[in-house]
Structures are given as C-alpha cells and as structure tokens.
Short mmCIF file of N, CA and C in Angstrom, two decimals:
data_model
loop_
_atom_site.label_atom_id
_atom_site.label_comp_id
_atom_site.label_asym_id
_atom_site.label_seq_id
_atom_site.Cartn_x
_atom_site.Cartn_y
_atom_site.Cartn_z
N MET H 1 -0.54 -3.47 0.03
CA MET H 1 -1.80 -3.33 0.42
C MET H 1 -2.55 -2.78 -0.86
N THR H 2 -3.63 -3.07 -1.02
CA THR H 2 -4.43 -2.37 -2.19
C THR H 2 -5.10 -1.04 -2.12
N PHE H 3 -5.55 -0.25 -3.05
CA PHE H 3 -6.13 0.97 -3.09
C PHE H 3 -7.47 0.89 -1.94
N GLY H 4 -7.99 -0.24 -2.34
CA GLY H 4 -9.44 -0.63 -1.70
C GLY H 4 -9.13 -0.82 -0.22
N LYS H 5 -8.28 -1.31 -0.01
CA LYS H 5 -8.07 -1.78 1.61
C LYS H 5 -7.57 -0.36 2.08
N ILE H 6 -6.78 0.49 1.54
CA ILE H 6 -6.26 1.66 2.36
C ILE H 6 -7.72 2.38 2.24
N LEU H 7 -8.60 2.61 1.41
CA LEU H 7 -9.76 3.53 1.39
C LEU H 7 -10.78 2.75 2.61
N LYS H 8 -10.87 1.51 2.84
CA LYS H 8 -11.68 1.01 3.85
C LYS H 8 -11.15 1.40 5.11
N ILE H 9 -9.81 1.42 5.44
CA ILE H 9 -9.17 1.65 6.61
C ILE H 9 -9.60 3.25 6.84
N ALA H 10 -9.27 3.92 5.99
CA ALA H 10 -9.62 5.49 5.98
C ALA H 10 -11.20 5.69 6.40
N TYR H 11 -12.04 5.06 5.69
CA TYR H 11 -13.34 5.05 5.59
C TYR H 11 -13.87 4.49 7.34
N ASP H 12 -13.49 3.37 7.72
CA ASP H 12 -13.51 3.20 8.92
C ASP H 12 -13.25 3.85 10.04
N ASP H 13 -12.14 4.53 9.89
CA ASP H 13 -11.43 5.41 10.69
C ASP H 13 -12.40 6.69 10.71
N THR H 14 -12.85 7.19 9.47
CA THR H 14 -13.48 8.43 9.50
C THR H 14 -14.98 8.06 10.41
N ILE H 15 -15.58 7.07 10.17
CA ILE H 15 -16.78 6.78 10.86
C ILE H 15 -16.59 6.33 12.21
N PHE H 16 -15.64 6.02 12.72
CA PHE H 16 -15.41 5.89 14.04
C PHE H 16 -15.08 7.00 14.70
N ASN H 17 -14.22 8.01 14.06
CA ASN H 17 -13.81 9.21 14.68
C ASN H 17 -14.40 10.29 13.82
N LYS H 18 -15.71 10.68 14.20
CA LYS H 18 -16.06 11.74 13.25
C LYS H 18 -15.67 13.19 13.55
N ASN H 19 -14.65 13.54 12.87
CA ASN H 19 -13.99 14.91 13.05
C ASN H 19 -13.64 15.55 11.63
N THR H 20 -13.52 16.65 11.55
CA THR H 20 -13.24 17.31 10.13
C THR H 20 -11.81 17.05 9.90
N GLY H 21 -10.88 16.47 10.58
CA GLY H 21 -9.60 16.06 10.33
C GLY H 21 -9.67 14.68 9.26
N ASN H 22 -10.44 13.93 9.78
CA ASN H 22 -10.68 12.51 9.36
C ASN H 22 -11.59 12.74 7.80
N PHE H 23 -12.67 13.57 7.82
CA PHE H 23 -13.32 13.71 6.78
C PHE H 23 -12.44 14.15 5.68
N ALA H 24 -11.56 15.46 6.18
CA ALA H 24 -10.65 15.66 5.12
C ALA H 24 -9.73 14.84 4.61
N TYR H 25 -9.34 14.05 5.58
CA TYR H 25 -8.30 13.01 5.00
C TYR H 25 -8.94 12.04 4.01
N LEU H 26 -10.12 11.63 4.23
CA LEU H 26 -10.60 10.58 3.67
C LEU H 26 -10.84 10.99 2.29
N PHE H 27 -11.65 12.48 2.11
CA PHE H 27 -12.04 12.99 0.81
C PHE H 27 -10.66 13.50 0.13
N HIS H 28 -9.50 13.57 0.74
CA HIS H 28 -8.22 14.07 0.13
C HIS H 28 -7.78 12.70 -0.76
N ARG H 29 -7.85 11.63 -0.23
CA ARG H 29 -7.32 10.44 -0.80
C ARG H 29 -8.53 9.99 -2.02
N ILE H 30 -9.51 10.33 -1.80
CA ILE H 30 -10.64 9.94 -2.80
C ILE H 30 -10.41 10.71 -3.98
N THR H 31 -10.13 12.12 -3.80
CA THR H 31 -10.18 12.96 -4.82
C THR H 31 -8.94 12.84 -5.60
N GLY H 32 -7.77 12.39 -4.74
CA GLY H 32 -6.44 11.96 -5.13
C GLY H 32 -6.48 11.03 -6.50
N ILE H 33 -7.31 9.76 -5.63
CA ILE H 33 -7.51 8.59 -6.66
C ILE H 33 -8.39 9.13 -8.02
N GLY H 34 -9.27 10.00 -7.59
CA GLY H 34 -9.89 10.26 -8.84
C GLY H 34 -9.17 11.20 -9.77
N LEU H 35 -8.35 11.82 -9.46
CA LEU H 35 -7.68 12.63 -10.36
C LEU H 35 -6.59 11.78 -11.21
N VAL H 36 -6.17 10.61 -10.65
CA VAL H 36 -5.18 9.79 -11.31
C VAL H 36 -6.25 9.12 -12.17
N VAL H 37 -7.29 8.71 -12.18
CA VAL H 37 -8.24 8.16 -13.09
C VAL H 37 -8.46 9.30 -14.14
N TYR H 38 -8.84 10.28 -13.84
CA TYR H 38 -9.09 11.40 -14.89
C TYR H 38 -7.76 11.49 -15.53
N LEU H 39 -6.59 11.48 -14.99
CA LEU H 39 -5.47 11.85 -16.04
C LEU H 39 -5.25 10.49 -17.02
N LEU H 40 -5.45 9.46 -16.46
CA LEU H 40 -5.50 8.05 -17.40
C LEU H 40 -6.46 8.44 -18.60
N MET H 41 -7.61 8.50 -18.27
CA MET H 41 -8.75 8.72 -19.35
C MET H 41 -8.32 10.08 -19.97
N HIS H 42 -7.79 11.18 -19.75
CA HIS H 42 -7.36 12.33 -20.51
C HIS H 42 -6.43 11.97 -21.62
N THR H 43 -5.31 11.12 -20.93
CA THR H 43 -4.19 10.60 -21.61
C THR H 43 -4.75 9.61 -22.91
N TYR H 44 -5.67 9.03 -22.57
CA TYR H 44 -6.29 8.19 -23.67
C TYR H 44 -6.88 9.01 -24.56
N VAL H 45 -7.79 9.76 -24.27
CA VAL H 45 -8.36 10.71 -25.44
C VAL H 45 -7.41 11.24 -26.20
N LEU H 46 -6.31 12.20 -25.37
CA LEU H 46 -5.51 12.89 -26.18
C LEU H 46 -4.52 11.97 -27.08
N SER H 47 -4.31 10.75 -26.62
CA SER H 47 -3.61 9.81 -27.53
C SER H 47 -4.20 9.58 -28.78
N SER H 48 -5.21 9.86 -29.00
CA SER H 48 -5.83 9.56 -30.35
C SER H 48 -5.20 10.51 -31.45
N ALA H 49 -4.93 11.71 -30.81
CA ALA H 49 -3.99 12.61 -32.05
C ALA H 49 -3.22 12.03 -32.81
N ILE H 50 -2.36 11.06 -32.17
CA ILE H 50 -1.50 10.34 -33.00
C ILE H 50 -1.81 9.74 -34.13
N SER H 51 -3.19 9.03 -33.90
CA SER H 51 -3.78 8.34 -35.13
C SER H 51 -4.23 9.30 -36.18
N GLY H 52 -4.22 10.64 -36.23
CA GLY H 52 -4.74 11.28 -37.20
C GLY H 52 -6.04 12.30 -36.71
N LYS H 53 -6.33 13.05 -37.44
CA LYS H 53 -7.35 14.20 -37.08
C LYS H 53 -8.62 13.42 -36.83
N GLU H 54 -9.16 12.49 -37.89
CA GLU H 54 -10.27 11.97 -37.76
C GLU H 54 -10.47 10.91 -36.57
N SER H 55 -9.44 10.28 -36.25
CA SER H 55 -9.33 9.68 -34.69
C SER H 55 -9.79 10.35 -33.84
N PHE H 56 -8.97 11.50 -33.57
CA PHE H 56 -9.14 12.41 -32.69
C PHE H 56 -10.62 13.05 -32.43
N THR H 57 -10.96 13.79 -33.64
CA THR H 57 -12.43 14.22 -33.94
C THR H 57 -13.39 13.34 -33.19
N LYS H 58 -13.35 12.09 -33.59
CA LYS H 58 -14.32 10.86 -33.18
C LYS H 58 -14.12 10.65 -31.66
N ARG H 59 -13.01 10.46 -31.22
CA ARG H 59 -13.10 10.44 -29.80
C ARG H 59 -13.41 11.79 -28.82
N MET H 60 -13.13 12.74 -29.55
CA MET H 60 -13.64 13.83 -28.84
C MET H 60 -15.08 14.23 -28.81
N GLY H 61 -15.76 13.72 -29.93
CA GLY H 61 -17.20 13.60 -30.21
C GLY H 61 -17.88 12.62 -28.90
N MET H 62 -17.22 11.71 -28.50
CA MET H 62 -17.74 10.83 -27.52
C MET H 62 -17.99 11.51 -26.26
N VAL H 63 -17.05 12.65 -25.78
CA VAL H 63 -16.91 13.31 -24.71
C VAL H 63 -17.73 14.70 -24.80
N GLN H 64 -18.21 15.00 -25.96
CA GLN H 64 -19.07 16.20 -25.95
C GLN H 64 -20.46 16.08 -25.89
N ASN H 65 -20.98 15.77 -24.55
CA ASN H 65 -22.40 15.75 -24.16
C ASN H 65 -22.64 16.24 -23.10
N PRO H 66 -23.92 16.34 -22.28
CA PRO H 66 -24.30 16.82 -21.11
C PRO H 66 -23.44 15.95 -20.07
N LEU H 67 -23.55 14.71 -20.16
CA LEU H 67 -23.28 14.03 -19.21
C LEU H 67 -21.62 14.30 -18.81
N PHE H 68 -20.79 14.56 -19.54
CA PHE H 68 -19.29 14.92 -19.65
C PHE H 68 -19.14 16.48 -19.06
N ALA H 69 -20.39 17.20 -19.43
CA ALA H 69 -20.32 18.47 -18.75
C ALA H 69 -20.45 18.52 -17.34
N ILE H 70 -21.32 17.38 -16.82
CA ILE H 70 -21.47 17.40 -15.25
C ILE H 70 -20.23 16.65 -14.58
N LEU H 71 -19.68 15.69 -15.46
CA LEU H 71 -18.27 15.18 -15.10
C LEU H 71 -17.14 16.23 -14.80
N GLU H 72 -17.16 17.28 -15.79
CA GLU H 72 -16.20 18.31 -15.66
C GLU H 72 -16.43 19.04 -14.30
N VAL H 73 -17.73 19.41 -13.89
CA VAL H 73 -17.79 20.01 -12.58
C VAL H 73 -17.33 19.02 -11.49
N ALA H 74 -17.69 17.62 -11.77
CA ALA H 74 -16.93 16.80 -10.80
C ALA H 74 -15.52 16.82 -10.78
N LEU H 75 -15.06 17.20 -11.90
CA LEU H 75 -13.37 17.33 -12.05
C LEU H 75 -12.89 18.68 -11.35
N VAL H 76 -13.74 19.88 -11.46
CA VAL H 76 -13.47 20.89 -10.90
C VAL H 76 -13.36 20.74 -9.40
N ALA H 77 -14.34 19.97 -8.91
CA ALA H 77 -14.57 19.71 -7.51
C ALA H 77 -13.37 18.89 -6.95
N GLY H 78 -13.12 18.11 -7.70
CA GLY H 78 -11.94 17.08 -7.16
C GLY H 78 -10.64 17.89 -7.03
N VAL H 79 -10.59 18.47 -8.32
CA VAL H 79 -9.28 19.36 -8.15
C VAL H 79 -9.13 20.27 -7.15
N PHE H 80 -10.28 21.31 -6.97
CA PHE H 80 -10.18 22.18 -6.01
C PHE H 80 -10.16 21.72 -4.42
N PHE H 81 -11.13 20.69 -4.24
CA PHE H 81 -10.90 20.24 -3.00
C PHE H 81 -9.68 19.74 -2.59
N HIS H 82 -8.98 18.87 -3.45
CA HIS H 82 -7.74 18.32 -3.24
C HIS H 82 -6.73 19.66 -2.96
N MET H 83 -6.81 20.52 -3.89
CA MET H 83 -5.67 21.68 -3.96
C MET H 83 -5.91 22.53 -2.54
N LEU H 84 -7.11 22.91 -2.26
CA LEU H 84 -7.41 23.62 -1.09
C LEU H 84 -7.00 22.87 0.33
N ASN H 85 -7.33 21.47 0.29
CA ASN H 85 -7.16 20.92 1.27
C ASN H 85 -5.46 20.84 1.60
N GLY H 86 -4.83 20.37 0.47
CA GLY H 86 -3.34 20.16 0.54
C GLY H 86 -2.79 21.64 1.05
N VAL H 87 -3.42 22.75 0.45
CA VAL H 87 -2.91 24.14 0.99
C VAL H 87 -2.94 24.51 2.58
N ARG H 88 -4.19 23.80 2.89
CA ARG H 88 -4.52 23.67 4.44
C ARG H 88 -3.63 23.05 5.27
N VAL H 89 -3.30 21.67 4.64
CA VAL H 89 -2.45 20.96 5.47
C VAL H 89 -0.95 21.59 5.72
N SER H 90 -0.58 22.18 4.45
CA SER H 90 0.93 22.78 4.44
C SER H 90 0.66 23.88 5.30
N ILE H 91 -0.32 24.69 5.41
CA ILE H 91 -0.26 25.99 6.09
C ILE H 91 0.11 25.35 7.65
N CYS H 92 -0.90 24.61 8.01
CA CYS H 92 -1.08 24.05 9.36
C CYS H 92 0.21 23.48 9.91
N ASP H 93 0.80 22.52 8.86
CA ASP H 93 2.07 22.03 9.24
C ASP H 93 3.47 23.02 9.37
N PHE H 94 3.28 23.75 8.14
CA PHE H 94 4.75 24.61 8.14
C PHE H 94 4.74 25.81 8.98
N PHE H 95 3.45 26.29 9.52
CA PHE H 95 3.27 27.47 10.41
C PHE H 95 3.21 27.07 11.83
N GLY H 96 3.01 25.87 12.21
CA GLY H 96 2.77 25.29 13.51
C GLY H 96 1.24 25.93 14.01
N LEU H 97 0.50 25.82 12.99
CA LEU H 97 -0.93 26.15 13.24
C LEU H 97 -2.12 24.91 13.40
N THR H 98 -1.48 23.74 13.81
CA THR H 98 -2.17 22.53 13.51
C THR H 98 -3.44 22.75 15.02
N ARG H 99 -3.23 23.45 15.83
CA ARG H 99 -4.57 23.65 16.62
C ARG H 99 -5.64 24.53 16.07
N ALA H 100 -5.39 25.00 14.90
CA ALA H 100 -6.32 25.88 14.25
C ALA H 100 -6.71 25.23 12.86
N HIS H 101 -6.58 23.86 12.86
CA HIS H 101 -6.77 23.11 11.66
C HIS H 101 -8.26 23.01 11.30
N LYS H 102 -9.06 23.10 12.16
CA LYS H 102 -10.60 22.96 11.90
C LYS H 102 -11.09 24.54 11.53
N LEU H 103 -10.68 25.60 12.05
CA LEU H 103 -10.60 26.88 11.40
C LEU H 103 -10.35 27.02 10.00
N PHE H 104 -9.21 26.37 9.72
CA PHE H 104 -8.80 26.46 8.29
C PHE H 104 -9.72 25.36 7.33
N PHE H 105 -10.10 24.40 8.03
CA PHE H 105 -10.87 23.43 7.19
C PHE H 105 -12.25 24.24 6.83
N TRP H 106 -12.90 25.02 7.76
CA TRP H 106 -14.09 25.42 7.50
C TRP H 106 -13.73 26.73 6.17
N ILE H 107 -12.73 27.51 6.62
CA ILE H 107 -12.39 28.44 5.53
C ILE H 107 -12.19 27.77 4.08
N GLU H 108 -11.54 26.69 4.04
CA GLU H 108 -11.37 25.71 2.91
C GLU H 108 -12.68 25.43 2.48
N LEU H 109 -13.53 24.90 3.03
CA LEU H 109 -14.88 24.69 2.53
C LEU H 109 -15.77 25.83 2.07
N ALA H 110 -15.63 26.83 2.60
CA ALA H 110 -16.07 28.31 2.22
C ALA H 110 -15.65 28.64 0.66
N LEU H 111 -14.38 28.81 0.56
CA LEU H 111 -14.01 28.96 -0.63
C LEU H 111 -14.34 27.96 -1.84
N PHE H 112 -14.41 26.47 -1.19
CA PHE H 112 -14.79 25.58 -2.34
C PHE H 112 -15.98 25.55 -2.87
N VAL H 113 -17.07 26.04 -1.65
CA VAL H 113 -18.51 26.37 -2.26
C VAL H 113 -18.57 27.47 -3.14
N ILE H 114 -17.81 28.50 -2.96
CA ILE H 114 -17.73 29.70 -3.77
C ILE H 114 -17.17 29.21 -5.33
N ILE H 115 -16.14 28.33 -5.48
CA ILE H 115 -15.53 28.23 -6.49
C ILE H 115 -16.97 27.16 -7.35
N MET H 116 -17.28 26.17 -6.70
CA MET H 116 -18.39 25.31 -7.05
C MET H 116 -19.52 26.29 -7.80
N VAL H 117 -19.86 27.26 -6.77
CA VAL H 117 -20.99 27.97 -7.48
C VAL H 117 -20.68 28.53 -8.72
N ILE H 118 -19.47 28.78 -9.09
CA ILE H 118 -19.02 29.50 -10.20
C ILE H 118 -18.81 28.62 -11.03
N ALA H 119 -18.25 27.18 -10.92
CA ALA H 119 -18.13 26.18 -11.80
C ALA H 119 -19.21 25.83 -12.40
N VAL H 120 -20.43 25.45 -11.39
CA VAL H 120 -21.48 25.32 -11.93
C VAL H 120 -22.34 26.31 -12.97
N VAL H 121 -22.21 27.57 -12.66
CA VAL H 121 -22.88 28.64 -13.49
C VAL H 121 -22.05 28.78 -14.73
N LEU H 122 -20.92 28.52 -14.68
CA LEU H 122 -20.12 28.47 -16.10
C LEU H 122 -20.36 27.19 -17.13
N GLN H 123 -20.67 26.10 -16.06
CA GLN H 123 -20.81 24.98 -16.92
C GLN H 123 -22.32 24.71 -17.33
N TRP H 124 -23.30 25.53 -16.56
CA TRP H 124 -24.62 24.98 -17.01
C TRP H 124 -25.11 25.21 -18.25
N PRO H 125 -24.91 26.08 -19.21
CA PRO H 125 -24.97 25.98 -20.61
C PRO H 125 -24.80 24.57 -21.35
N LYS H 126 -23.83 24.17 -20.69
CA LYS H 126 -23.06 22.69 -21.48
C LYS H 126 -23.95 21.50 -21.07
N MET H 127 -24.67 21.92 -19.95
CA MET H 127 -25.45 20.74 -19.51
C MET H 127 -26.73 20.55 -20.09
N GLN H 128 -27.08 21.59 -20.83
CA GLN H 128 -28.42 21.54 -21.44
C GLN H 128 -28.42 20.63 -22.72
N PRO H 129 -29.44 19.73 -22.83
CA PRO H 129 -29.41 18.80 -24.08
C PRO H 129 -29.14 19.45 -25.29
N GLY H 130 -29.67 20.67 -25.60
CA GLY H 130 -29.74 21.20 -26.97
C GLY H 130 -28.19 21.71 -27.40
N TYR H 131 -27.41 22.00 -26.31
CA TYR H 131 -26.33 22.71 -26.57
C TYR H 131 -25.39 22.19 -27.60
N TYR H 132 -25.25 20.83 -27.54
CA TYR H 132 -24.17 20.10 -28.61
C TYR H 132 -24.75 20.11 -29.88
N SER H 133 -25.98 19.92 -29.95
CA SER H 133 -26.64 20.01 -31.39
C SER H 133 -26.54 21.44 -32.18
N THR H 134 -26.19 22.43 -31.40
CA THR H 134 -25.97 23.63 -32.05
C THR H 134 -24.63 23.88 -32.72
N MET H 135 -23.66 22.89 -32.24
CA MET H 135 -22.39 23.28 -32.58
C MET H 135 -21.92 22.71 -33.85
#
C-alpha cells in the first residue's frame, strides 16, 4: 500500500466522519510524512559539509531567504502538532482517558496556537526581504 493510498483512505474517513479524532488522525499522519521529508532535505543540506566549507556555505546560502523562514514556521507547526497530538494519544491510552480525548484535543489545539504565535513573532524579522541582505 502506498503513502498516497493511505492518505486517501484517511482523508475519505475524515470527510465521512467529521470529528476531532479523525481530524487529529489525518493531520498526525500528514505531519509525520512532512517531518520525514524535512529530515531528508536537512540531511541533504548538511551532507555538503563533507565536501568542504565552500560547498556547505553555498548550499546554506540557498536556504537563507524569506521563503525558507516561512517554511521554518511550517516546520515548527508540524513538529509541535505531531508532538502534542502524540502526547494527547499517549495520555488518553495509558491513563484510560479515551472518553476525554475531545477535551485533550482542544487543550492540545490551544497550546499549539500559543506556540505558533510565539514562532511567528520570533521568525517575523527573518521573513522580511531586507533581513538577509544585511548579513
């Protein structure tokens, strides 16, 4: 079974059964795949250090722009949603609180919003076009 087929099944289930559990399930899978893609890209950029300082500097220069500052915020979103949802699932499963999973989901979402506001505030200067020309 391919990733696309798995995501299609999860998406169809979420559309058919609109509830917080299916929403969290779908986005947990999407963020997990996104984190794997990020790790592959991260390894690609860092692997240039083996080729020398010039190669590493050149490859790092490719990711020093406002677009990648926005993508860093998306990375923070993926990491924290995936982490908080994993903690929620663990708490519900290990402590027998599955009936309260909706409450934990909304607590997770509130924490996620707070974290994202902080992430955007901290990244905002790097999203400005002139930021990288002064370096």
